[in-house]
CSV table of C-alpha atoms in Angstrom, one decimal:
chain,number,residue,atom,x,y,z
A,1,UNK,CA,50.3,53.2,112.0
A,2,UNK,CA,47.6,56.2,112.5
A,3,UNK,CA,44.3,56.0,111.3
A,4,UNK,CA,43.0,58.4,108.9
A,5,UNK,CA,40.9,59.8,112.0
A,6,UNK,CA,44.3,60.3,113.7
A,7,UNK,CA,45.9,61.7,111.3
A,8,UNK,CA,43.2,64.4,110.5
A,9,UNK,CA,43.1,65.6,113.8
A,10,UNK,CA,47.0,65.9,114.4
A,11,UNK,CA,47.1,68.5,110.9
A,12,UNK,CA,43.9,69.9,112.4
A,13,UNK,CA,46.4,71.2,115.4
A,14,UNK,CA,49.1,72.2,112.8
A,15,UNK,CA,46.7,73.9,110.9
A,16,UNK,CA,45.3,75.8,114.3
A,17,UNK,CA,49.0,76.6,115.5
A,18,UNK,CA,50.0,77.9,111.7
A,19,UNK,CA,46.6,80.0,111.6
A,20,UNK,CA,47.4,81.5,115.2
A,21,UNK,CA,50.8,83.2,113.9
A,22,UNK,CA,48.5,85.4,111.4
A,23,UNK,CA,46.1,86.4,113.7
A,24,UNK,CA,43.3,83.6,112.6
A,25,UNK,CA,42.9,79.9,114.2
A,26,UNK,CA,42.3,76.7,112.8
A,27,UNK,CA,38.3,77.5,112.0
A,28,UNK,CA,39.4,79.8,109.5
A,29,UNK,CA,40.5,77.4,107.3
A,30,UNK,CA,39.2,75.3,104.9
A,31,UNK,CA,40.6,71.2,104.7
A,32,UNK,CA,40.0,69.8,101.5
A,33,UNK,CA,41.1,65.9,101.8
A,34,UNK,CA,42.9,65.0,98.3
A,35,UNK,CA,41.8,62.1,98.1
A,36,UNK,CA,43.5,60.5,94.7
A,37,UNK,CA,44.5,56.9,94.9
A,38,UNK,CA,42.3,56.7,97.7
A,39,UNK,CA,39.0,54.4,97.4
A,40,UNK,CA,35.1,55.0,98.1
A,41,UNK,CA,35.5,53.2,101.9
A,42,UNK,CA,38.6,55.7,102.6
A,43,UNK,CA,37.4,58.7,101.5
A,44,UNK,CA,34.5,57.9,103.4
A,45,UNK,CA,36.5,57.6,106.8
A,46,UNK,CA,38.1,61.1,106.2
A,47,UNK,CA,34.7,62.3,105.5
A,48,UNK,CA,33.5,60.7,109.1
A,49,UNK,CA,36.5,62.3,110.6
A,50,UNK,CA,35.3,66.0,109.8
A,51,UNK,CA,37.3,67.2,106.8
A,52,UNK,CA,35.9,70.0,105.2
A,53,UNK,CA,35.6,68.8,101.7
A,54,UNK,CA,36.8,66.1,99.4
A,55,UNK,CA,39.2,67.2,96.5
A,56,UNK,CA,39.8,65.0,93.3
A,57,UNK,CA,42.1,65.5,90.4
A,58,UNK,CA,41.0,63.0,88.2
A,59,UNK,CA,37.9,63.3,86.0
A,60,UNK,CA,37.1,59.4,85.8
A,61,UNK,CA,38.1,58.6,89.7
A,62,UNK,CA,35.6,61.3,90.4
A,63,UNK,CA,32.8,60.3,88.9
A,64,UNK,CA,33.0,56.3,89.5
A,65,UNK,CA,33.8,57.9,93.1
A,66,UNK,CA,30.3,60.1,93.2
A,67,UNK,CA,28.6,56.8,92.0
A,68,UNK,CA,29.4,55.0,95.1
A,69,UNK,CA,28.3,57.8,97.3
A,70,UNK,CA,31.8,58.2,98.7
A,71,UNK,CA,31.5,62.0,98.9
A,72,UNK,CA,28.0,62.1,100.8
A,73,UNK,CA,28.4,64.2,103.7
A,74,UNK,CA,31.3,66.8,102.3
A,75,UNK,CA,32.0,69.2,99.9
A,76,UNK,CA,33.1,68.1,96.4
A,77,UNK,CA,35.9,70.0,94.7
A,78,UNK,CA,37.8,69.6,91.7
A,79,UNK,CA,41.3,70.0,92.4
A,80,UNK,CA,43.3,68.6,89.1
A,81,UNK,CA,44.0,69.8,85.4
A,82,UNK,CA,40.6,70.2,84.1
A,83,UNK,CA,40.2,69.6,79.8
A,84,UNK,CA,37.7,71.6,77.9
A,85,UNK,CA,36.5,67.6,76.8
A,86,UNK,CA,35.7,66.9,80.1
A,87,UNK,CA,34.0,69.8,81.6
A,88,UNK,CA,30.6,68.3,81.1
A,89,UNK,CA,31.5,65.6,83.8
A,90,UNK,CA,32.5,67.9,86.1
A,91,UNK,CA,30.2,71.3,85.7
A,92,UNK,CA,27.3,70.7,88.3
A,93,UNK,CA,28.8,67.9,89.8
A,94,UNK,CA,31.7,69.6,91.7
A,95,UNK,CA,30.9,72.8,94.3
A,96,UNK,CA,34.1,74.4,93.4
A,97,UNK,CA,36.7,74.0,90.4
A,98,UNK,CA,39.6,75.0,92.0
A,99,UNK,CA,42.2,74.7,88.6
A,100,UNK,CA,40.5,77.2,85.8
A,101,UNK,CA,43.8,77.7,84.3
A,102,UNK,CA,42.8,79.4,80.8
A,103,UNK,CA,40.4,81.4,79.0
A,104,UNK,CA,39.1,78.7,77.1
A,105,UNK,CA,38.5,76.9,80.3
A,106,UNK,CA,36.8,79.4,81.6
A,107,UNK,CA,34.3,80.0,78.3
A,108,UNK,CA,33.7,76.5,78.3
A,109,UNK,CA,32.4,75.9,81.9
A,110,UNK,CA,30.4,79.4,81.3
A,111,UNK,CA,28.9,77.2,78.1
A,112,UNK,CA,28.0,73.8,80.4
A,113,UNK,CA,26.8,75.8,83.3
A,114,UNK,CA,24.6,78.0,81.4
A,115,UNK,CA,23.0,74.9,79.6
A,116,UNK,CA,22.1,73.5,83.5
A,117,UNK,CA,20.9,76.8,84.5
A,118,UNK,CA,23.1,76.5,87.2
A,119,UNK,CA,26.3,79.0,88.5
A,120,UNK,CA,29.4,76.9,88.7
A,121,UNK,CA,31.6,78.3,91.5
A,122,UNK,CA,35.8,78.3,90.6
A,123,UNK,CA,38.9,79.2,91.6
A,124,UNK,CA,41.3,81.0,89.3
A,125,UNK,CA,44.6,78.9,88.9
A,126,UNK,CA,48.0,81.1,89.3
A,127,UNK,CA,51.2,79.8,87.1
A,128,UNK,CA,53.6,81.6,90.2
A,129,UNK,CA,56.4,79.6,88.9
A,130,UNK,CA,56.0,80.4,85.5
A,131,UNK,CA,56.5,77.2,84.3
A,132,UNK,CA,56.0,75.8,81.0
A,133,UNK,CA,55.2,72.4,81.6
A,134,UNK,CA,52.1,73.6,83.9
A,135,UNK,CA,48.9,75.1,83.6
A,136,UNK,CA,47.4,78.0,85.2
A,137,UNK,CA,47.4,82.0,84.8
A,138,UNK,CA,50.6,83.8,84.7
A,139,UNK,CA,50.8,86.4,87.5
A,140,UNK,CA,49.7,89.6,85.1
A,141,UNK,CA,47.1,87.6,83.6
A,142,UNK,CA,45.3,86.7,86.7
A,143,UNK,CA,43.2,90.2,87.0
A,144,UNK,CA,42.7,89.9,83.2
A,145,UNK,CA,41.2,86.7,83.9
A,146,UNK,CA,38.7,87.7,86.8
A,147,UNK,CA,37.6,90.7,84.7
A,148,UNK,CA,36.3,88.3,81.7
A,149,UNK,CA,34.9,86.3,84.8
A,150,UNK,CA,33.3,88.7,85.6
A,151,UNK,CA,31.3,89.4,82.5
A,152,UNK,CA,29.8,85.8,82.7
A,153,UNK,CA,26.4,84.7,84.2
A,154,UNK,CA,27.0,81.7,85.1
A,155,UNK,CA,30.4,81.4,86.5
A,156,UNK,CA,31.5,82.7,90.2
A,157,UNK,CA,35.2,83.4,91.2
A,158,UNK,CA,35.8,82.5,94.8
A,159,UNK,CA,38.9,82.9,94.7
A,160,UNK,CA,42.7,82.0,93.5
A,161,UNK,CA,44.8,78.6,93.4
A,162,UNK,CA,48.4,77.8,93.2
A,163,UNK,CA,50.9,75.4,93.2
A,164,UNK,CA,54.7,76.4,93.8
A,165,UNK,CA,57.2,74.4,91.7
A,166,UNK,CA,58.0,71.4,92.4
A,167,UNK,CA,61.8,71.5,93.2
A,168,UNK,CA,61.2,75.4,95.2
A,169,UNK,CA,63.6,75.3,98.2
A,170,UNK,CA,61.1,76.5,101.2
A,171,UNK,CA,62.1,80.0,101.5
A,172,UNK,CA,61.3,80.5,98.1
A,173,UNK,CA,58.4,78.4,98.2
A,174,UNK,CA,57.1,80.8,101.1
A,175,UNK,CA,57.5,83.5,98.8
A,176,UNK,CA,55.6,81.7,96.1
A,177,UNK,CA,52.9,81.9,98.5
A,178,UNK,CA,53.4,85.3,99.4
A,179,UNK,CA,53.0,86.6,96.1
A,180,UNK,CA,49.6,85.0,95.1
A,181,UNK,CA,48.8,86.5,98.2
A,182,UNK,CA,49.6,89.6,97.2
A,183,UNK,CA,47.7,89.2,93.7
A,184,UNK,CA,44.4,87.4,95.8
A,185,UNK,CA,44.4,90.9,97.9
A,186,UNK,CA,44.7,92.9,95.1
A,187,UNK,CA,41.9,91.4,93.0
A,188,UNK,CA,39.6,91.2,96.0
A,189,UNK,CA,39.8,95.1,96.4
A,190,UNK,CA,39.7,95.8,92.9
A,191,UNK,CA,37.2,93.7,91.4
A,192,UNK,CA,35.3,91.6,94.4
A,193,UNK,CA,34.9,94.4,97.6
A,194,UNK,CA,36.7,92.1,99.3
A,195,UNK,CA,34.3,89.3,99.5
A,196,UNK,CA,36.2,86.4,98.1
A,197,UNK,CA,36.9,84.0,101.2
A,198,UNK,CA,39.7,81.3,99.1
A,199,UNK,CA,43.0,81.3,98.6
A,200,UNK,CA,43.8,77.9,98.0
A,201,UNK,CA,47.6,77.3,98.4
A,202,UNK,CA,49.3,74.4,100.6
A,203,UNK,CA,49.6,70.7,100.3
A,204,UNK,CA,50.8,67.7,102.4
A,205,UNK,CA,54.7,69.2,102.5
A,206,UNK,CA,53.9,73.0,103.0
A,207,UNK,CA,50.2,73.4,104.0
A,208,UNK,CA,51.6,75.4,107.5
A,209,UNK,CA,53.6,78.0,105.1
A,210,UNK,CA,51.1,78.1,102.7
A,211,UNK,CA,48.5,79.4,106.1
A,212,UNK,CA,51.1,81.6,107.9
A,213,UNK,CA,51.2,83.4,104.3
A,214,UNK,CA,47.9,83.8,104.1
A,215,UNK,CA,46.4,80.6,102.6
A,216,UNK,CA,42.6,80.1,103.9
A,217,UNK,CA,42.2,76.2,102.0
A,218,UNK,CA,45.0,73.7,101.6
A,219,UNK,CA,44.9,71.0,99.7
A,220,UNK,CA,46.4,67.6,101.7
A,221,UNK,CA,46.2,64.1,100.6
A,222,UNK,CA,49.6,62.0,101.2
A,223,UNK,CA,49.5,63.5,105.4
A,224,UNK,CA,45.9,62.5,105.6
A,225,UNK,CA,45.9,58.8,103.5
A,226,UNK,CA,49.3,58.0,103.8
A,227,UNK,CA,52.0,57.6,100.8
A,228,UNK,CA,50.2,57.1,97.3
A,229,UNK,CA,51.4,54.0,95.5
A,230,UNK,CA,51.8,54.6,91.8
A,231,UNK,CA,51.3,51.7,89.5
């Protein structure tokens, strides 16, 4: 059975050999370790083992998680569905927010962040799928979305997230990716002069298509920690 060590440095060398087919290497991209399921002594070994940052989807994990120091040394994003109840446990906390997914998101964060005088960093999430079980910006909304980002003081976009559907067969999955590529360009030059550096698509199954279609952060947890167990 690999170690977590092991295991980080064998999708270090898929990551390097996806990055190489578009012209980049394995440097150019950002590892965030998902680390839901996974305990404060686990997520500390990743953090030994050199991953970029930690990424955790659930509000409550996160912060008994931050109590026990089991971040110290990386990057902390926030990687799950974020409610407008909770964004007080998160704003400040957290160096990114990868999943703003609606406007009112988005004016609430503004609200939390502007009461610790802070800028809160996010990612804008993309619905690619269209789906109406899941959260996130439909395609034509996304510029929409970074233009009232815009407009606030205490917010940064840094970029876009996205997450194909579920049951996508890979070819179209690829094209998922290709197409919130397509938007992240787009926005960059319109709104950003090209100085957003995130794309965040890719997890354990498809982080390599997610990077040779442009992806510069993916998301991996299962590949890293091993198979979650669900109560």
């Amino acid at each position: 059975m690999s170690t977590i060590a092991e295991n980080i440095a064998a999708i270090r060398a898929r990551i390097d050999a996806a990055a190489r087919t578009t012209g980049r290497t394995g440097a150019d991209i950002t590892l965030v370790a998902a680390t839901k399921m996974n305990d404060a002594a686990r997520v500390r070994e990743a953090v030994a083992a050199g991953i970029d940052a930690c990424g955790e989807n659930r509000v409550q994990e996160m912060t008994e998680k931050l109590a026990q120091g089991a971040y110290t040394g990386a990057p902390l994003h926030f990687i799950g569905h974020l409610q407008t109840n909770k964004v007080r446990q998160v704003v400040g906390k957290v160096d990114l927010i990868q999943s703003v997914d609606s406007p009112e998101l988005l004016a609430m964060i503004e609200k939390r962040a502007a009461g610790q005088g802070i800028v809160q960093d996010i990612l804008l999430e993309v619905n690619i799928g269209r789906e109406a079980a899941k959260s996130g910006f439909a395609p034509e909304k996304v510029l929409p979305a970074a233009e009232a980002a815009l407009e606030r003081t205490h917010v940064r976009v840094r970029g876009l997230m996205t997450i194909p559907p579920a049951d996508a067969q890979r070819d179209a999955n690829f094209r998922y990716f290709q197409e919130v590529q397509a938007l992240y360009v787009d926005m960059n030059q319109k709104l950003f002069h090209n100085e957003l550096e995130y794309l965040s698509m890719g997890m354990s199954g498809d982080y390599e298509d997610a990077i040779r279609a442009g992806a510069t952060m993916v998301r991996v947890g299962s590949a890293i920690f091993g198979a979650r167990h669900y109560n």
